[in-house]
Amino acid sequence: MNRGTLYVVATPIGNLSDITPRAVNTLREVDLVAAEDTRRSRALFAHFKLNTPLFSCHAHNEEKKGDFFIRALLEGKDAALISDAGTPCISDPGHRLIRMAVEAGIEVVPVCGASAVVAALSISGFDASRFVFIGFWPRDKKERDEVWLKIKAFGSAAVFYESPIRITKTLSFLSEADAEMRICLCNDLTKKFERIYRGTPNEVIIQLTENPDARKGEYTCVINRGQSAQGQKNNPPEPDEIPALSLEAQLVDLMIKENCDLKTAAALLHALPPKKSKKVIYTAMLRVKSLA
């Protein structure tokens, strides 16, 4: 018996007109749909007159329900995976089911569409040839400091999600970390209260306080530390003026680029020229750990 196909389908992040014809056809033609929240997905299905059976597949039952979907796929049925909004698995559940399908030899096909991350980057005006996606901004102070250290080491645009309740507090942290960074803050993208804020952290905070609807809708924030407060790129220093990265920043940079732990990064750093003593590297490791 032929195996079915698992389609990973992007749905609108707000405006229902943003769904692609291919996505609608896929959701209509598959045998079953794994949905993050069937209650929210039923509204989408009602709008497009879709009758495909919906089954829940969220962060708390994905492993357990995964067996159900894999059995159906192995029996030759086609299935689709959707999240509440946007592209599945981007700060949403679904990656476990996809991993199980891949391990079972099932074909996984993307059906592309809306993504708040890409939408925000596209209108930011920042160089998005390289960027780092944080997901939801950390609540824990130690985790937040660690994320900020990685952003500094990466040196390019960074994107994250934040709630309307916490956005001012997060912008205050960014202002203390780098008051001159440039921000493109997107609120309620494609929906009723959509608004784009631009400026330094403090400038955006002022704009938020002047908007009575600022607490309506979620936020996607793009930050760029490579821009001056006037929005112009800072002139790069001459080669002999470029400051060397600290050992701590080099360790974090290696962890990100090589996808390794701190101990492995230390070993790699020790092997790189110019030669550095193990004692000096160990001291830098301790400082990085103190931020974790």
XYZ file of C-alpha atoms in Angstrom:
292
model
C 0.000 0.000 0.000
C 1.251 3.450 -0.879
C 1.955 5.790 2.009
C 0.160 9.085 2.327
C 1.702 12.541 2.333
C 1.875 15.005 5.206
C 1.299 18.570 4.017
C 2.496 21.433 6.252
C 0.027 24.180 5.396
C 0.398 27.873 6.200
C -2.841 29.640 7.132
C -3.554 33.408 7.406
C -2.151 35.327 10.381
C -5.284 37.478 10.350
C -6.724 38.522 7.010
C -8.388 35.428 5.541
C -7.702 36.688 2.016
C -4.024 35.922 2.580
C -4.552 32.171 2.290
C -3.316 30.711 -1.000
C -5.577 28.781 -3.413
C -3.186 25.845 -3.068
C -3.631 25.848 0.712
C -7.433 25.814 0.402
C -7.314 23.006 -2.158
C -4.917 20.988 -0.010
C -7.097 21.323 3.091
C -10.107 20.273 1.020
C -8.460 17.261 -0.597
C -6.594 15.629 2.298
C -8.276 12.950 4.409
C -7.649 14.558 7.815
C -6.163 17.697 9.336
C -4.002 18.021 12.460
C -4.893 21.399 13.983
C -3.322 23.258 16.899
C -6.766 24.335 18.124
C -9.759 22.799 16.349
C -12.060 25.533 17.692
C -10.102 28.266 15.940
C -9.586 26.203 12.803
C -13.325 25.551 12.463
C -13.852 29.277 11.821
C -11.350 29.096 8.944
C -12.968 25.918 7.632
C -16.462 27.435 7.817
C -15.337 30.497 5.847
C -13.949 28.379 3.002
C -16.648 25.681 3.279
C -14.174 22.922 4.143
C -15.509 19.652 5.544
C -12.276 17.733 6.117
C -12.187 16.073 9.586
C -10.219 18.080 12.155
C -8.181 16.505 14.944
C -6.276 18.336 17.678
C -2.489 18.323 17.624
C -1.010 20.767 20.106
C 2.041 21.059 22.353
C 0.510 18.918 25.103
C -0.698 15.973 23.020
C 1.553 16.007 19.956
C 3.618 12.958 20.935
C 0.541 10.944 21.921
C -1.601 11.964 18.951
C 1.353 11.550 16.613
C 0.880 7.777 16.539
C -2.705 8.271 15.337
C -1.650 10.481 12.437
C 1.309 8.284 11.485
C -0.928 5.191 11.336
C -3.324 7.040 9.040
C -0.469 8.157 6.806
C 0.999 4.650 6.652
C -2.440 3.382 5.621
C -2.268 5.647 2.565
C -4.262 8.627 3.829
C -3.076 12.169 3.194
C -2.970 14.601 6.119
C -2.368 18.313 6.631
C -0.776 20.060 9.606
C -1.932 23.580 10.480
C -1.387 25.967 13.393
C -3.771 28.619 14.700
C -2.214 31.193 12.389
C 0.729 31.426 10.028
C 3.268 28.758 9.177
C 3.315 25.696 11.481
C 6.352 25.001 13.675
C 7.472 28.651 13.841
C 7.018 29.080 17.615
C 4.058 26.715 17.185
C 3.708 22.952 17.692
C 4.174 20.468 14.866
C 7.871 19.647 14.648
C 7.447 16.411 16.637
C 4.806 15.124 14.237
C 7.002 16.044 11.273
C 9.971 14.263 12.848
C 7.852 11.136 13.386
C 6.689 11.250 9.763
C 10.234 11.598 8.447
C 11.397 8.691 10.610
C 8.512 6.587 9.244
C 9.549 7.322 5.668
C 6.530 9.528 4.956
C 6.872 12.398 2.488
C 6.472 15.845 4.059
C 5.500 18.691 1.707
C 5.363 22.427 2.549
C 2.418 24.511 1.367
C 3.836 28.000 1.789
C 2.020 31.110 2.934
C 1.788 33.722 5.650
C 4.429 34.189 8.354
C 4.505 37.082 10.819
C 8.309 36.859 11.004
C 8.826 37.232 7.263
C 6.093 39.882 6.982
C 7.741 42.022 9.670
C 11.207 41.638 8.154
C 9.914 42.532 4.695
C 8.667 45.966 5.800
C 11.393 46.737 8.344
C 13.737 48.459 5.921
C 16.622 46.559 7.530
C 19.049 44.252 5.762
C 17.377 40.852 6.189
C 19.967 38.824 4.276
C 20.947 37.465 7.699
C 18.742 37.484 10.781
C 18.151 35.584 13.989
C 14.678 34.572 15.168
C 14.230 34.531 18.951
C 10.660 33.257 19.171
C 8.841 34.748 22.143
C 10.973 37.159 24.162
C 12.165 35.347 27.322
C 10.436 36.041 30.627
C 13.278 34.776 32.814
C 16.015 37.344 33.457
C 18.912 34.917 33.007
C 17.474 33.585 29.752
C 16.826 37.139 28.559
C 20.438 38.142 29.253
C 21.681 35.067 27.424
C 19.514 35.878 24.393
C 20.781 39.450 24.356
C 24.362 38.210 24.426
C 23.638 36.046 21.384
C 21.999 38.954 19.553
C 25.085 41.092 20.152
C 27.382 38.301 18.980
C 25.289 37.677 15.841
C 25.365 41.343 14.851
C 22.451 41.326 12.402
C 18.705 41.887 12.516
C 16.796 39.960 15.183
C 13.075 39.163 15.281
C 10.921 38.160 18.231
C 7.312 37.946 19.398
C 5.924 39.770 22.417
C 2.553 40.186 24.126
C 0.793 43.567 24.322
C 1.005 43.441 28.114
C 4.807 43.076 28.201
C 5.901 45.044 25.147
C 6.706 48.286 27.006
C 8.793 46.443 29.591
C 10.728 44.650 26.851
C 11.357 47.896 24.973
C 12.653 49.437 28.208
C 15.155 46.594 28.518
C 16.271 47.135 24.914
C 16.670 50.853 25.554
C 18.944 50.160 28.521
C 20.937 47.659 26.444
C 21.322 49.889 23.366
C 19.412 53.177 23.309
C 20.361 53.933 19.681
C 19.251 50.674 18.063
C 16.565 50.870 15.377
C 13.256 49.081 15.845
C 10.402 48.136 13.532
C 7.538 47.070 15.794
C 4.545 45.447 14.074
C 1.240 45.185 15.915
C -1.747 43.025 14.917
C -0.402 42.341 11.433
C -3.101 42.060 8.709
C -5.843 42.558 11.306
C -8.082 45.371 12.578
C -5.573 47.211 14.786
C -2.549 46.812 12.511
C 0.049 49.494 13.102
C 3.783 49.779 12.466
C 6.034 51.693 14.872
C 9.563 52.774 13.940
C 12.392 54.438 15.835
C 14.635 53.900 18.835
C 13.215 51.937 21.797
C 12.310 55.121 23.673
C 10.727 56.686 20.584
C 8.585 53.599 20.071
C 7.566 53.564 23.746
C 6.288 57.142 23.346
C 4.335 56.138 20.231
C 2.763 53.241 22.142
C 1.641 55.467 25.014
C -0.083 57.758 22.506
C -2.091 54.909 20.962
C -5.221 53.886 22.950
C -5.326 50.576 21.061
C -1.722 49.613 21.822
C -2.782 46.666 23.988
C -4.855 45.050 21.255
C -3.175 42.376 19.187
C 0.187 40.616 19.385
C 3.550 42.151 18.477
C 6.325 41.095 16.129
C 9.461 43.147 16.722
C 12.474 43.554 14.430
C 15.586 45.142 15.908
C 18.712 46.238 14.091
C 21.831 47.281 15.974
C 23.595 48.203 12.723
C 21.661 51.454 12.245
C 22.121 54.844 13.854
C 19.236 56.722 15.462
C 18.798 58.685 12.231
C 18.225 55.447 10.329
C 21.490 55.641 8.385
C 24.035 52.873 8.395
C 26.985 53.638 10.596
C 30.209 54.013 8.643
C 32.249 50.855 9.215
C 35.614 51.396 10.864
C 38.797 50.927 8.920
C 40.137 47.360 9.113
C 42.836 48.284 11.626
C 40.213 50.038 13.753
C 37.815 47.101 14.028
C 37.847 45.995 17.671
C 38.462 42.333 18.341
C 35.548 40.356 19.716
C 35.811 39.520 23.389
C 36.495 35.893 24.236
C 32.968 35.651 25.618
C 31.489 36.887 22.326
C 33.739 34.504 20.369
C 32.514 31.576 22.468
C 28.857 32.468 21.885
C 29.547 33.024 18.178
C 31.074 29.550 17.875
C 28.167 27.986 19.786
C 25.726 29.537 17.314
C 27.697 28.843 14.125
C 28.730 25.289 15.034
C 25.525 24.445 16.942
C 27.575 23.119 19.847
C 27.756 23.425 23.627
C 30.017 25.784 25.563
C 32.676 23.145 26.259
C 33.009 22.268 22.565
C 33.140 25.963 21.643
C 35.981 26.423 24.140
C 37.952 23.617 22.510
C 37.401 25.136 19.059
C 38.462 28.566 20.298
C 41.647 27.131 21.816
C 42.559 25.683 18.417
C 42.037 28.952 16.550
C 44.818 31.524 16.056
C 46.039 33.590 17.750
C 46.923 31.119 20.478
C 45.042 31.587 23.758
C 45.749 29.819 27.017
C 43.244 27.336 28.421
C 43.158 29.341 31.646
C 42.041 32.520 29.852
C 39.399 30.609 27.888
C 38.156 28.907 31.056
C 37.711 32.308 32.727
C 35.691 33.479 29.717
C 33.577 30.310 29.954
C 32.719 31.140 33.556
C 31.589 34.620 32.552
C 29.355 33.210 29.793
C 27.880 30.683 32.245
C 27.094 33.471 34.698
C 24.734 34.953 32.070
C 23.002 31.637 31.405
